[in-house]
Coordinates of C-alpha atoms in Angstrom, one line a residue:
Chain A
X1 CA 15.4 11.8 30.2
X2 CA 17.8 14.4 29.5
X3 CA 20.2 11.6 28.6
X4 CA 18.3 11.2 25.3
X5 CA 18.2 14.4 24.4
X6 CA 21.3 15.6 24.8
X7 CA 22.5 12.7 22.7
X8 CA 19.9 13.3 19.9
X9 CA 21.0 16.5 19.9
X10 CA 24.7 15.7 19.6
X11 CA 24.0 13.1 16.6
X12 CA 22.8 16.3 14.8
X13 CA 25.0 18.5 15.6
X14 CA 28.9 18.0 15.4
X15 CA 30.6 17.3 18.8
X16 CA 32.5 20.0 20.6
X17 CA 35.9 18.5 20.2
X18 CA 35.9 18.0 16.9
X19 CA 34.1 21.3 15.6
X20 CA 34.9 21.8 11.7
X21 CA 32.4 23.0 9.4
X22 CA 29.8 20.4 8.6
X23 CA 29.8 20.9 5.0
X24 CA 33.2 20.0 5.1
X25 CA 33.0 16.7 6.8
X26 CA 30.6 15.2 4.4
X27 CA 32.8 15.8 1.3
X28 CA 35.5 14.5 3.0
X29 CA 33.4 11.4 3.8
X30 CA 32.5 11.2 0.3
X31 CA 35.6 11.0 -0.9
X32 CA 37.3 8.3 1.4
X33 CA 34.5 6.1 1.4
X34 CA 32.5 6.6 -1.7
X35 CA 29.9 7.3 0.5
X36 CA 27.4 7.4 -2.3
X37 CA 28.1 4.2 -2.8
X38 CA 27.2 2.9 0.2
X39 CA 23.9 4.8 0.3
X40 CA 22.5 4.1 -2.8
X41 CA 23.1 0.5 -1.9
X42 CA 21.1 1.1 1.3
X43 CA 18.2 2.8 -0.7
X44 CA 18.6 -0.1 -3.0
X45 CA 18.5 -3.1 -0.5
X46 CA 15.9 -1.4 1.8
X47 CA 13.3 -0.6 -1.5
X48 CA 14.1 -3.2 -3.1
X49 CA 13.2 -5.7 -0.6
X50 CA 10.4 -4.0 1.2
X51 CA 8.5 -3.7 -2.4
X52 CA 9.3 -7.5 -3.1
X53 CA 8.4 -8.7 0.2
X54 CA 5.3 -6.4 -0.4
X55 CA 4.6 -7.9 -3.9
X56 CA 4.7 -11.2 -2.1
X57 CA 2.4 -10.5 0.9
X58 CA -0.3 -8.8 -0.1
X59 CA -1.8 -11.5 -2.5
X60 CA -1.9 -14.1 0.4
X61 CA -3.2 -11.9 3.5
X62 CA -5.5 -10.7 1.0
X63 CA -6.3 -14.1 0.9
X64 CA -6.0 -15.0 4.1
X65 CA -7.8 -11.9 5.4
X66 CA -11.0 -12.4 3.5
X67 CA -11.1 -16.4 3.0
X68 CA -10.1 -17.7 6.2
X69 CA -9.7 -21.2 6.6
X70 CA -9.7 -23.8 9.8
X71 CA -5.4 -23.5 9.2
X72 CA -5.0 -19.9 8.4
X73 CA -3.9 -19.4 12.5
X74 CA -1.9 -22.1 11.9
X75 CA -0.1 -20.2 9.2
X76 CA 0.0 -16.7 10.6
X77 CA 1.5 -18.2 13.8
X78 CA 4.2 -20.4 11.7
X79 CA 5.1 -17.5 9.8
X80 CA 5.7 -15.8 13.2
X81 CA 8.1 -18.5 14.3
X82 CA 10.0 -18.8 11.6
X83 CA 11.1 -14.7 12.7
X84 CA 12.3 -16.3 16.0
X85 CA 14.9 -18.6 14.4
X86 CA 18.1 -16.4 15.5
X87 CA 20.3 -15.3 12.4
X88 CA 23.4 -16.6 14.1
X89 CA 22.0 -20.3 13.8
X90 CA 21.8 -20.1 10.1
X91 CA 24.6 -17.8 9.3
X92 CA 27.1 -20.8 7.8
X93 CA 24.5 -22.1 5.4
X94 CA 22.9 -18.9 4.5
X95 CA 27.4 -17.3 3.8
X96 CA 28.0 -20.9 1.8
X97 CA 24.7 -20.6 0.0
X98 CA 25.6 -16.9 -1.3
X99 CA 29.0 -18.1 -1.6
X100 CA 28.0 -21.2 -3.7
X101 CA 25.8 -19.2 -5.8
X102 CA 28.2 -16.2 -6.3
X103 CA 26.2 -13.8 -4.3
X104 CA 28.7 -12.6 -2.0
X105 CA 29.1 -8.9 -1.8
X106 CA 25.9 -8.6 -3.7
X107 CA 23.4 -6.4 -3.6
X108 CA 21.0 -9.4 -4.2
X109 CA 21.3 -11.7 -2.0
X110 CA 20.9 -8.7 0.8
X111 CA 17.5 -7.9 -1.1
X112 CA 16.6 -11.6 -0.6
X113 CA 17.0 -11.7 2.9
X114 CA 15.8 -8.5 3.9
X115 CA 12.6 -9.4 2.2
X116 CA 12.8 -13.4 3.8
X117 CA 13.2 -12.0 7.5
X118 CA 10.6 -9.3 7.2
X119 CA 8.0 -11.2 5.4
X120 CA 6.1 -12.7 8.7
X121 CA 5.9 -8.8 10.2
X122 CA 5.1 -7.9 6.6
X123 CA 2.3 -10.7 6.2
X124 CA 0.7 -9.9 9.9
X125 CA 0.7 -6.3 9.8
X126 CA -1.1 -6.4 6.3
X127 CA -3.5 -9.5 7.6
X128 CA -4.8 -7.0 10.6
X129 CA -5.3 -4.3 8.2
X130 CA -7.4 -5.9 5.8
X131 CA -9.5 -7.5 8.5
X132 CA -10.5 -4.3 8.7
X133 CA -12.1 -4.0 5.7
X134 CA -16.0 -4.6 6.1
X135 CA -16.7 -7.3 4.3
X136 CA -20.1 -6.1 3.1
X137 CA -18.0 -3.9 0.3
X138 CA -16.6 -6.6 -0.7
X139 CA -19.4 -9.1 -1.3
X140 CA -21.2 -5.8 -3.0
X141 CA -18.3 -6.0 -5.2
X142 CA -18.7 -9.7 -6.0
X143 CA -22.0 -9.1 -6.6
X144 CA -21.5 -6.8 -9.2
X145 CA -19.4 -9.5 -10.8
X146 CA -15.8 -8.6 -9.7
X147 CA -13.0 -11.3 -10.0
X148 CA -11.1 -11.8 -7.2
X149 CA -8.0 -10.5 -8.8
X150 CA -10.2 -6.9 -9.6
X151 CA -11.6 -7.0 -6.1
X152 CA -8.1 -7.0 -4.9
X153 CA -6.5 -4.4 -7.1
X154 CA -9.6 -1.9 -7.2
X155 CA -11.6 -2.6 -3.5
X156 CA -8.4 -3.9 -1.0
X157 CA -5.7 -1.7 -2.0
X158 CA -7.0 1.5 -2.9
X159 CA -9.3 0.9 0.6
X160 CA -6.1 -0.3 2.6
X161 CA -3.7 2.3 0.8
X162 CA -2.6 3.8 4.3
X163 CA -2.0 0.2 6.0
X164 CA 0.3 -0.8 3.2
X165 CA 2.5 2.4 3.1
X166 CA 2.7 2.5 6.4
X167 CA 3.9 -1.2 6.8
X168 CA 6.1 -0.6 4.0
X169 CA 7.9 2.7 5.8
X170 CA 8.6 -0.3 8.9
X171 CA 10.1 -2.4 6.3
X172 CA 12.2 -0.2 5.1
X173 CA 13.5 1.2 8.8
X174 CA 14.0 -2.4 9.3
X175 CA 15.7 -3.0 6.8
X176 CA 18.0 0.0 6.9
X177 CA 19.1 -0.8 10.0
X178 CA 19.6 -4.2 9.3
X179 CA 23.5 -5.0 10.4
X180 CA 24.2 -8.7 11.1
X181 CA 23.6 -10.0 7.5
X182 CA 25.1 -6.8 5.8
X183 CA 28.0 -6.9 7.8
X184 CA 28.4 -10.7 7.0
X185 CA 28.1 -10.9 3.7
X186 CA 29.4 -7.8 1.8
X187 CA 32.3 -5.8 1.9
X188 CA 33.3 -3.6 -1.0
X189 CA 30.8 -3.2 -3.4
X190 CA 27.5 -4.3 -1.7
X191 CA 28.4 -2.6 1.7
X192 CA 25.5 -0.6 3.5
X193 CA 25.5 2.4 5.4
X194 CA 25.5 0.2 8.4
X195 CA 28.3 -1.4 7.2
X196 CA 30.6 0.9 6.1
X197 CA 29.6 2.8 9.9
X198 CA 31.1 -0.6 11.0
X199 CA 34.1 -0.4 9.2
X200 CA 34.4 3.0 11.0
X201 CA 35.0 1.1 14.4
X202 CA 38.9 0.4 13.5
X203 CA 40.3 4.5 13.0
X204 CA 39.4 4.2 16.9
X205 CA 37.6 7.7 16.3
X206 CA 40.2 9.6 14.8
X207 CA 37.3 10.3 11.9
X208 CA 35.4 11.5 14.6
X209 CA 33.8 14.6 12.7
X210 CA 33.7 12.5 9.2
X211 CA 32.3 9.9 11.1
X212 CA 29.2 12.3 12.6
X213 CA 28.5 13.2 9.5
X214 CA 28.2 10.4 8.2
X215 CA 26.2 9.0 10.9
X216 CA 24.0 12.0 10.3
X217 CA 23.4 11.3 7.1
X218 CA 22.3 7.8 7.8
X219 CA 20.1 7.8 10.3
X220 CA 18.1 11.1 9.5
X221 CA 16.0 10.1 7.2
X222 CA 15.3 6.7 9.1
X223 CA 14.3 8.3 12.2
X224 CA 11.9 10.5 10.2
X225 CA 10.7 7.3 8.8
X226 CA 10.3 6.2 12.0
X227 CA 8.4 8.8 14.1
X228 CA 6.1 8.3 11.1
X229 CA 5.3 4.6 11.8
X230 CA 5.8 4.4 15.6
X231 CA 2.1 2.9 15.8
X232 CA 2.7 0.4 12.6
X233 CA 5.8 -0.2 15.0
X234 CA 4.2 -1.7 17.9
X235 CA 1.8 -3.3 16.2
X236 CA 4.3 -4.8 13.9
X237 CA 6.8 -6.0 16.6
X238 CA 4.5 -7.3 18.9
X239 CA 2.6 -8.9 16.1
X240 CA -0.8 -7.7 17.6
X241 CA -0.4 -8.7 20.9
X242 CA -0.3 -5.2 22.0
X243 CA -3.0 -2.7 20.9
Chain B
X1 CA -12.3 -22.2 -9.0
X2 CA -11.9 -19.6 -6.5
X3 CA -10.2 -22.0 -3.8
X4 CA -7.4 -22.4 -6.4
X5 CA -6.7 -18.9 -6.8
X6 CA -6.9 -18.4 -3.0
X7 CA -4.0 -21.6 -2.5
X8 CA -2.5 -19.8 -5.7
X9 CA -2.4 -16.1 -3.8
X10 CA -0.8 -18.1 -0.8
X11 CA 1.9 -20.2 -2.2
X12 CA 4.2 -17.5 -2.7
X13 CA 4.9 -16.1 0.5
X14 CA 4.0 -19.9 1.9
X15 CA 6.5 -21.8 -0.2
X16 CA 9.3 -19.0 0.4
X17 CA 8.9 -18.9 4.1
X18 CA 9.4 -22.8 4.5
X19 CA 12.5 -22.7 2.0
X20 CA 14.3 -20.0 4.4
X21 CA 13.3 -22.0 7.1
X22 CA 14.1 -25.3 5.6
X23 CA 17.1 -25.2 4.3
X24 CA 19.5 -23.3 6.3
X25 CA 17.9 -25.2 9.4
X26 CA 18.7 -28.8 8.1
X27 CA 22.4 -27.4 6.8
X28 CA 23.3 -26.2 9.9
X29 CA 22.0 -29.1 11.3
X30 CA 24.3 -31.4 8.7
X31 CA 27.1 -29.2 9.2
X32 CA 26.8 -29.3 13.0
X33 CA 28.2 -33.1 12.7
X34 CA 30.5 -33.6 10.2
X35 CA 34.3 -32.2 10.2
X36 CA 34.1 -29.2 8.3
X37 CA 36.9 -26.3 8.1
X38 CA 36.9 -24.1 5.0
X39 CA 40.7 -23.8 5.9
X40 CA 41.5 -27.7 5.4
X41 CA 39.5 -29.1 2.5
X42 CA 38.6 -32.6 2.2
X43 CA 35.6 -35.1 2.0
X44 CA 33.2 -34.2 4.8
X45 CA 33.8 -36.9 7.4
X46 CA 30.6 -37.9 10.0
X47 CA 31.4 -36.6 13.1
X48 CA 28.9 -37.7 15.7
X49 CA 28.9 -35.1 18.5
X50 CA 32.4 -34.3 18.6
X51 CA 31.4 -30.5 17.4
X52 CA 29.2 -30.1 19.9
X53 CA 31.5 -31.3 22.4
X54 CA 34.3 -28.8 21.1
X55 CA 32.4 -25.6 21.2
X56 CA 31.0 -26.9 24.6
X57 CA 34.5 -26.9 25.6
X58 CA 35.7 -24.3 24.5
X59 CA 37.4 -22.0 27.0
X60 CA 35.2 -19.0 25.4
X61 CA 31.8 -21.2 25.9
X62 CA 31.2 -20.5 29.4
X63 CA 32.1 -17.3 29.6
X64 CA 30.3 -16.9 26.4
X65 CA 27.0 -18.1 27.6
X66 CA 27.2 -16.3 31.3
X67 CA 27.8 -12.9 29.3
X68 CA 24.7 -13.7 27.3
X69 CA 22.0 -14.5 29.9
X70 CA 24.1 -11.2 32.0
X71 CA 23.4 -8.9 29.0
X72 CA 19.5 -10.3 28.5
X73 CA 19.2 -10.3 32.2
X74 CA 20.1 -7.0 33.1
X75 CA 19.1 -5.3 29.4
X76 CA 15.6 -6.3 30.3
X77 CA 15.2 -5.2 34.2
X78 CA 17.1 -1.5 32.7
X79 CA 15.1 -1.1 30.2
X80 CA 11.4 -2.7 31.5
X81 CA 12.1 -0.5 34.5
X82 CA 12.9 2.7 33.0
X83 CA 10.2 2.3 29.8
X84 CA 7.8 1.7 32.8
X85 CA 9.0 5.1 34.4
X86 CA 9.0 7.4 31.6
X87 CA 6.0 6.1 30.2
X88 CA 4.0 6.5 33.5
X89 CA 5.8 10.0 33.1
X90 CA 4.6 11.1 29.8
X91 CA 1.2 9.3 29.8
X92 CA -0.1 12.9 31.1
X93 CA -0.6 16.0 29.4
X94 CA 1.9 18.2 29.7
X95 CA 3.1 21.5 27.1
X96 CA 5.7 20.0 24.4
X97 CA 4.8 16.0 25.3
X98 CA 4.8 15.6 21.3
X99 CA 8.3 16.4 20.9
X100 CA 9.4 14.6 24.2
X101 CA 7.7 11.7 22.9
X102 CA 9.4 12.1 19.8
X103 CA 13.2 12.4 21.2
X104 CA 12.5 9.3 23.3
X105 CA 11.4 7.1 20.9
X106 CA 14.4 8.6 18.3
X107 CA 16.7 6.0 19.6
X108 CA 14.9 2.9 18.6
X109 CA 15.6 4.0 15.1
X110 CA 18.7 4.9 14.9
X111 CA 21.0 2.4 13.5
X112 CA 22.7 -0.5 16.2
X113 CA 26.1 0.5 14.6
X114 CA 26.5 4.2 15.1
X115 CA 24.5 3.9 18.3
X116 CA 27.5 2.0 19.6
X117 CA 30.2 4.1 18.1
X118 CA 28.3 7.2 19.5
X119 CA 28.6 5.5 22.7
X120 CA 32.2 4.7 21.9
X121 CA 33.5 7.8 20.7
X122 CA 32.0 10.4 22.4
X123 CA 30.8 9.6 25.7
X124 CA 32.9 6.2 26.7
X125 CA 36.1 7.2 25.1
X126 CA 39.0 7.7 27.7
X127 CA 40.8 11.3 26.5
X128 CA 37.5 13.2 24.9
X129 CA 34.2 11.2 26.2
X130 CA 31.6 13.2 27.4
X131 CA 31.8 11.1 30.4
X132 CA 35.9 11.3 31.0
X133 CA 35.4 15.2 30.8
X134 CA 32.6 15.6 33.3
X135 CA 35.3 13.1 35.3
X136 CA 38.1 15.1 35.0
X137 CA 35.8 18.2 36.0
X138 CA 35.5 16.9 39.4
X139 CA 39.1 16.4 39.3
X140 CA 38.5 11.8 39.5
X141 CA 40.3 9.6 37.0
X142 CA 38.6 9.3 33.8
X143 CA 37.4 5.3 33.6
X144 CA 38.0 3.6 30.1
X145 CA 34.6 2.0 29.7
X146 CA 35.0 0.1 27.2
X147 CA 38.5 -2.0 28.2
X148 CA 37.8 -2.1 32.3
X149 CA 33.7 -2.4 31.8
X150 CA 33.4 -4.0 28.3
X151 CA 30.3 -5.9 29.2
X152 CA 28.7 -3.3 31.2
X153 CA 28.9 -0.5 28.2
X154 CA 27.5 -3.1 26.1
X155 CA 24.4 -3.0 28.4
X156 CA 24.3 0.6 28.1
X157 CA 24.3 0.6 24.9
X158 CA 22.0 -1.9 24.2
X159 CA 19.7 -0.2 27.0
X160 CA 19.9 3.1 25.2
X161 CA 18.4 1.9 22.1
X162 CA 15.7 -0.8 23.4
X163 CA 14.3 1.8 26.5
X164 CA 12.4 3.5 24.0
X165 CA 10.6 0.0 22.4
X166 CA 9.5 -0.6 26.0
X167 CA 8.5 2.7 26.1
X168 CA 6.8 2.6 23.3
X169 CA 4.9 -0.4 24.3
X170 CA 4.0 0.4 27.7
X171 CA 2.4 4.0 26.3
X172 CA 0.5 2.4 23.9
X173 CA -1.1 -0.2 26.1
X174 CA -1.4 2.9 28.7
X175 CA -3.4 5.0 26.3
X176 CA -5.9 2.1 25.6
X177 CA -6.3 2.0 29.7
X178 CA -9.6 3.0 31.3
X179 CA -9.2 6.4 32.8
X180 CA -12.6 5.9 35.1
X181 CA -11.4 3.5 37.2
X182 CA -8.5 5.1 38.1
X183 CA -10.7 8.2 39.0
X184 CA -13.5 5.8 41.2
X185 CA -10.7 4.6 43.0
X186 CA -8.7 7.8 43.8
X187 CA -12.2 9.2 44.7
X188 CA -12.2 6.4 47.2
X189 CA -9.0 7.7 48.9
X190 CA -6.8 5.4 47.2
X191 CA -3.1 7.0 46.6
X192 CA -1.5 7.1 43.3
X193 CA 1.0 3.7 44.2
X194 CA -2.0 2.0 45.3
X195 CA -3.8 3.0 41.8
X196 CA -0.4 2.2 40.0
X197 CA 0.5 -1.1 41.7
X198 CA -3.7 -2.4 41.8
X199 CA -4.7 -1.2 38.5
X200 CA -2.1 -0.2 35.9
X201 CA 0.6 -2.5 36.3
X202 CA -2.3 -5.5 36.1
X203 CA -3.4 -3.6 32.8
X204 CA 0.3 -3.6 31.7
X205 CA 0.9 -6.8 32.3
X206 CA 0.5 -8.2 29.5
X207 CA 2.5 -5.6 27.5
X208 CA 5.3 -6.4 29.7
X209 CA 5.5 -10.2 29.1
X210 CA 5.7 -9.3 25.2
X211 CA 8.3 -6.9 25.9
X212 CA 10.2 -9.1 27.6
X213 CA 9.9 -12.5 25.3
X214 CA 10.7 -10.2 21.9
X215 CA 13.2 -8.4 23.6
X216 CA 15.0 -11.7 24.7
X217 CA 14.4 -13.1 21.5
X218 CA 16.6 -10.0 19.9
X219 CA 19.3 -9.5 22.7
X220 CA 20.0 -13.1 22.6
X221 CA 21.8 -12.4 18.8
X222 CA 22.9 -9.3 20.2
X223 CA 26.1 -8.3 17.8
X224 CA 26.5 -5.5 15.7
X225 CA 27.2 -3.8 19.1
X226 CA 30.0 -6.0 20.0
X227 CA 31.3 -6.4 16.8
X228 CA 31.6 -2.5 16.3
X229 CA 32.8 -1.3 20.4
X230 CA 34.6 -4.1 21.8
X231 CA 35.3 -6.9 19.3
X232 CA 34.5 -9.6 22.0
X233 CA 37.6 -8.4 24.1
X234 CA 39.4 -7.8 26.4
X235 CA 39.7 -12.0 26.3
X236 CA 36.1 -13.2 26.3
X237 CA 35.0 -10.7 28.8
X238 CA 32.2 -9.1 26.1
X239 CA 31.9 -11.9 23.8
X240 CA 28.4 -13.8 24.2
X241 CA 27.1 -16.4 22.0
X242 CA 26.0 -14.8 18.6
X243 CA 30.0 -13.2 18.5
X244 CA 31.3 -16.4 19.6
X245 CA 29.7 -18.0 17.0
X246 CA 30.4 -15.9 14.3
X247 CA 34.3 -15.8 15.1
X248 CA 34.1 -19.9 14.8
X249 CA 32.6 -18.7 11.4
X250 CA 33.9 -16.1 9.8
X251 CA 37.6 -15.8 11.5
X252 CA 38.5 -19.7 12.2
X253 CA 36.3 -20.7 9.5
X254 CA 35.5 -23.8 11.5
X255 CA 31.8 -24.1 9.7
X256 CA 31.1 -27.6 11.5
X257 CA 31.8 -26.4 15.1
X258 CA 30.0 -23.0 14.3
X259 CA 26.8 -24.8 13.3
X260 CA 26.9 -27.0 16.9
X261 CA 27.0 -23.4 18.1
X262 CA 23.9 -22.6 16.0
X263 CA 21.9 -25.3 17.0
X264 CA 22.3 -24.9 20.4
X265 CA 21.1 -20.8 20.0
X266 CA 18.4 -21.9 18.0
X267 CA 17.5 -24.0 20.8
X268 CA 17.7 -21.2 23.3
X269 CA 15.7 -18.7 21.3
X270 CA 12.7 -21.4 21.5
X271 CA 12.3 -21.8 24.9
X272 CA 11.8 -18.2 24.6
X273 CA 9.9 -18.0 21.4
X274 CA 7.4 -21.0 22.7
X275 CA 5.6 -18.9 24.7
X276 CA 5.6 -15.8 22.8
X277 CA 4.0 -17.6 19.9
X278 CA 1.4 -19.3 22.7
X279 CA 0.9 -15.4 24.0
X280 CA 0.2 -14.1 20.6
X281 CA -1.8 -16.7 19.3
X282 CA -4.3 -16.4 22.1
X283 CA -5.1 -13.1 20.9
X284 CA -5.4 -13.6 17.7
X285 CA -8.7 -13.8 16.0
X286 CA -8.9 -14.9 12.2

């Protein structure tokens, strides 16, 4: 147990062999690597795909939610496997497909598979959460005359406003932490924070105070993120299997 | 009317999930027999199974694949194990639990790459680790982890950050456990292994099999942690499948023999992933 703390504490605070003044550390970082750069491109990637994959997912486990049909298992568990398929196995076609269309190193073609891998957690999470709408509301609704298009944007969402930030927040920690695809397929101008923490490896530590700080910076706001959706968490990773 | 705008609300996510899964699938599956090196262009000529062959005989393969089922292997006793400990541990009450809670799960979080150079810099490095100080204290050698253990700090590492989603897991499947039965059956003299080993770890068990099939399903691509620590060396002796792979790829740029490489870790993520998806469907109710 102590092992953890002691090294949560010592992401935070700078490591007794390489004690400078923080404030110091993180300008230098900023100006070797730009790290704004890298950041915003994290903020952007992350967002970016957790809203489309959001914009994508709701409509159908709306759908799927509240008009079940003798396949909609079949789908839900489909969608699951495709998250099985290990990233190595399609990492050629996936590098000559960005290649080929001139998305390498872009910010882009990160969005597009951040929001393609998390889709299936993104779709189940949001499919439990609306089966937990009653569905007496809703058929009130529809007889009042609602379209299913209103019923969605004025009864679901507003009712399930929690469940979709809260799968959102997951997206996004998955997606920020996300290293296989962003250190494949950018470098310079599309890097991540997880990234450019990769390119870190080489120095063999002689960054060692720049590096904390940058580290800091990355993962703080993640982890807060994270204690935040630690339920969403093992619902979404275990894709309801635990409760 | 309204089935058509239910199929419409669908299609989206429906249609984009079978193109991701489509198309890379049948490419690697093209590429994995036919000669294809970005280095030496040329007309892609049918290969049979010669790819497959190569990578098979590789002198990295074997290694390759006994470092990946040691790393799944041993991540998952570690951290099943310890997750089942401190959980057990902090499923009481006790004063400052929250914030406990809340530094054990912190590691899941944090991102795979500066998890590993943490572990690289400051407590596995040779000169100013944590670990080669506290050796030096006691006045023993300082050990170089990472070039005389490679694979073994990999496990570490990897242990570090996947303890707490076991953790996580096992507390959450802990908290939904019935607290009278446990008390009937201490009341009946039984002692506290007797009420772990008869009625929580039954309750658990279930929890545990999902831990174990996701977490196999992830360690089996383990490789930001490689790719950052070790690079694969020294020799093969921390490289495992998902590296191996991706130096064919990206370093050798042998796409054709990569994609055999692929194929054959696609198929060994569905053995796993089989019975995870027959686990999960069984409770789910639509």
């Amino acid at each position: 147990m102590t092992s953890f703390k002691t090294e949560l504490q010592a992401i935070a605070v700078p490591p007794m062999f390489a004690f400078e003044p923080t404030l110091e550390n993180f300008s230098i970082v900023q100006e070797r690597s730009d790290y704004m750069k890298y950041a915003i491109n994290s903020v952007i990637t992350s967002f970016g795909a957790t809203f489309l994959a959001l914009v994508i997912a709701v409509p159908s486990a709306y759908s799927m939610a509240f008009f079940p049909t003798k396949r909609t298992k079949d789908i839900l568990l489909w969608m699951l496997s495709t998250k099985m398929l290990p990233a190595v196995g399609v990492l050629m076609p996936i590098y000559l497909l960005t290649k080929g269309a001139g998305l390498l190193d872009n910010v882009l073609s990160l969005i597009i598979i951040f929001t393609m891998i998390n889709l299936p957690i993104i779709m189940w999470m949001l499919f439990t959460y609306f089966k937990e709408i009653p569905k007496e509301i809703l058929e009130a609704c529809r007889m009042d005359g609602a379209t299913t298009l209103g019923e969605l944007r004025h009864v679901v969402m507003p009712l399930s406003w929690g469940g979709i930030t809260s799968t959102g927040l997951l997206s996004i920690v998955l997606c920020w932490n996300e290293a296989f695809w962003s250190i494949n397929l950018t470098s310079a101008d599309a890097g991540t924070l997880t990234a450019l923490i990769a390119s870190y490896s080489s120095p063999e530590g002689l960054f060692w105070a720049k590096l904390s700080a940058a580290s800091t910076l990355a993962c703080a706001p993640i982890v807060v993120f994270g204690w935040f959706c630690q339920k969403q968490l093992v619902q979404g990773l275990t894709f309801g299997a635990v409760k | 009317m309204n089935t058509h705008i239910r199929r419409l609300l669908q299609a989206p996510s429906v249609i984009l999930l079978l193109l991701w899964m489509i198309v890379p699938l049948s490419m690697t599956l093209y590429f994995s027999v036919v000669r294809y090196n970005l280095l030496y262009p040329g007309p892609l000529e049918f290969d049979g199974l010669l790819n497959y062959e190569f990578f098979i005989t590789d002198s990295a393969f074997f290694p390759a694949l006994t470092n990946t089922l040691l790393l799944v292997g041993s991540v998952l006793i570690i951290t099943v194990v310890l997750g089942l400990a401190l959980a057990m541990l902090i499923n009481r009450p006790f004063f400052g639990r929250g914030i406990v809670r809340v530094m054990l799960i912190s590691p899941f979080f944090i991102m795979p790459t500066v998890n590993a150079l943490i572990w690289k810099n400051m407590l596995m490095n040779p000169v100013y680790g944590i670990f080669a100080v506290i050796a030096t204290a006691f006045g023993a050698e300082p050990v170089d982890w990472l070039a005389d253990y490679p694979l073994l700090s990999i496990i570490i590492m990897v242990s570090w950050q996947w303890t707490p989603f076991a953790l996580l897991i096992f507390i959450t499947s802990l908290q939904s456990q019935d607290t009278e039965q446990q008390e009937a059956a201490q009341l009946d003299g039984a002692s506290s292994w007797a009420v772990f080993r008869y009625l929580t770890l039954p309750h658990l068990s279930r929890s545990i099999a999902v831990v174990i099939m996701i977490q196999t399903i992830f360690h089996l691509s383990i490789f930001a942690e490689i790719f950052v620590t070790t690079g694969g060396g020294p020799g093969y002796d921390s490289t495992n499948l998902a590296f191996l792979i991706f130096s064919q790829a990206l370093l050798q740029f042998d796409v054709g023999v990569a994609s055999a490489g692929g194929v054959f870790a696609i198929i060994l993520a569905n053995i796993v992933a089989f019975f995870l998806i027959r686990a999960v469907g069984k409770s789910l109710v639509v």
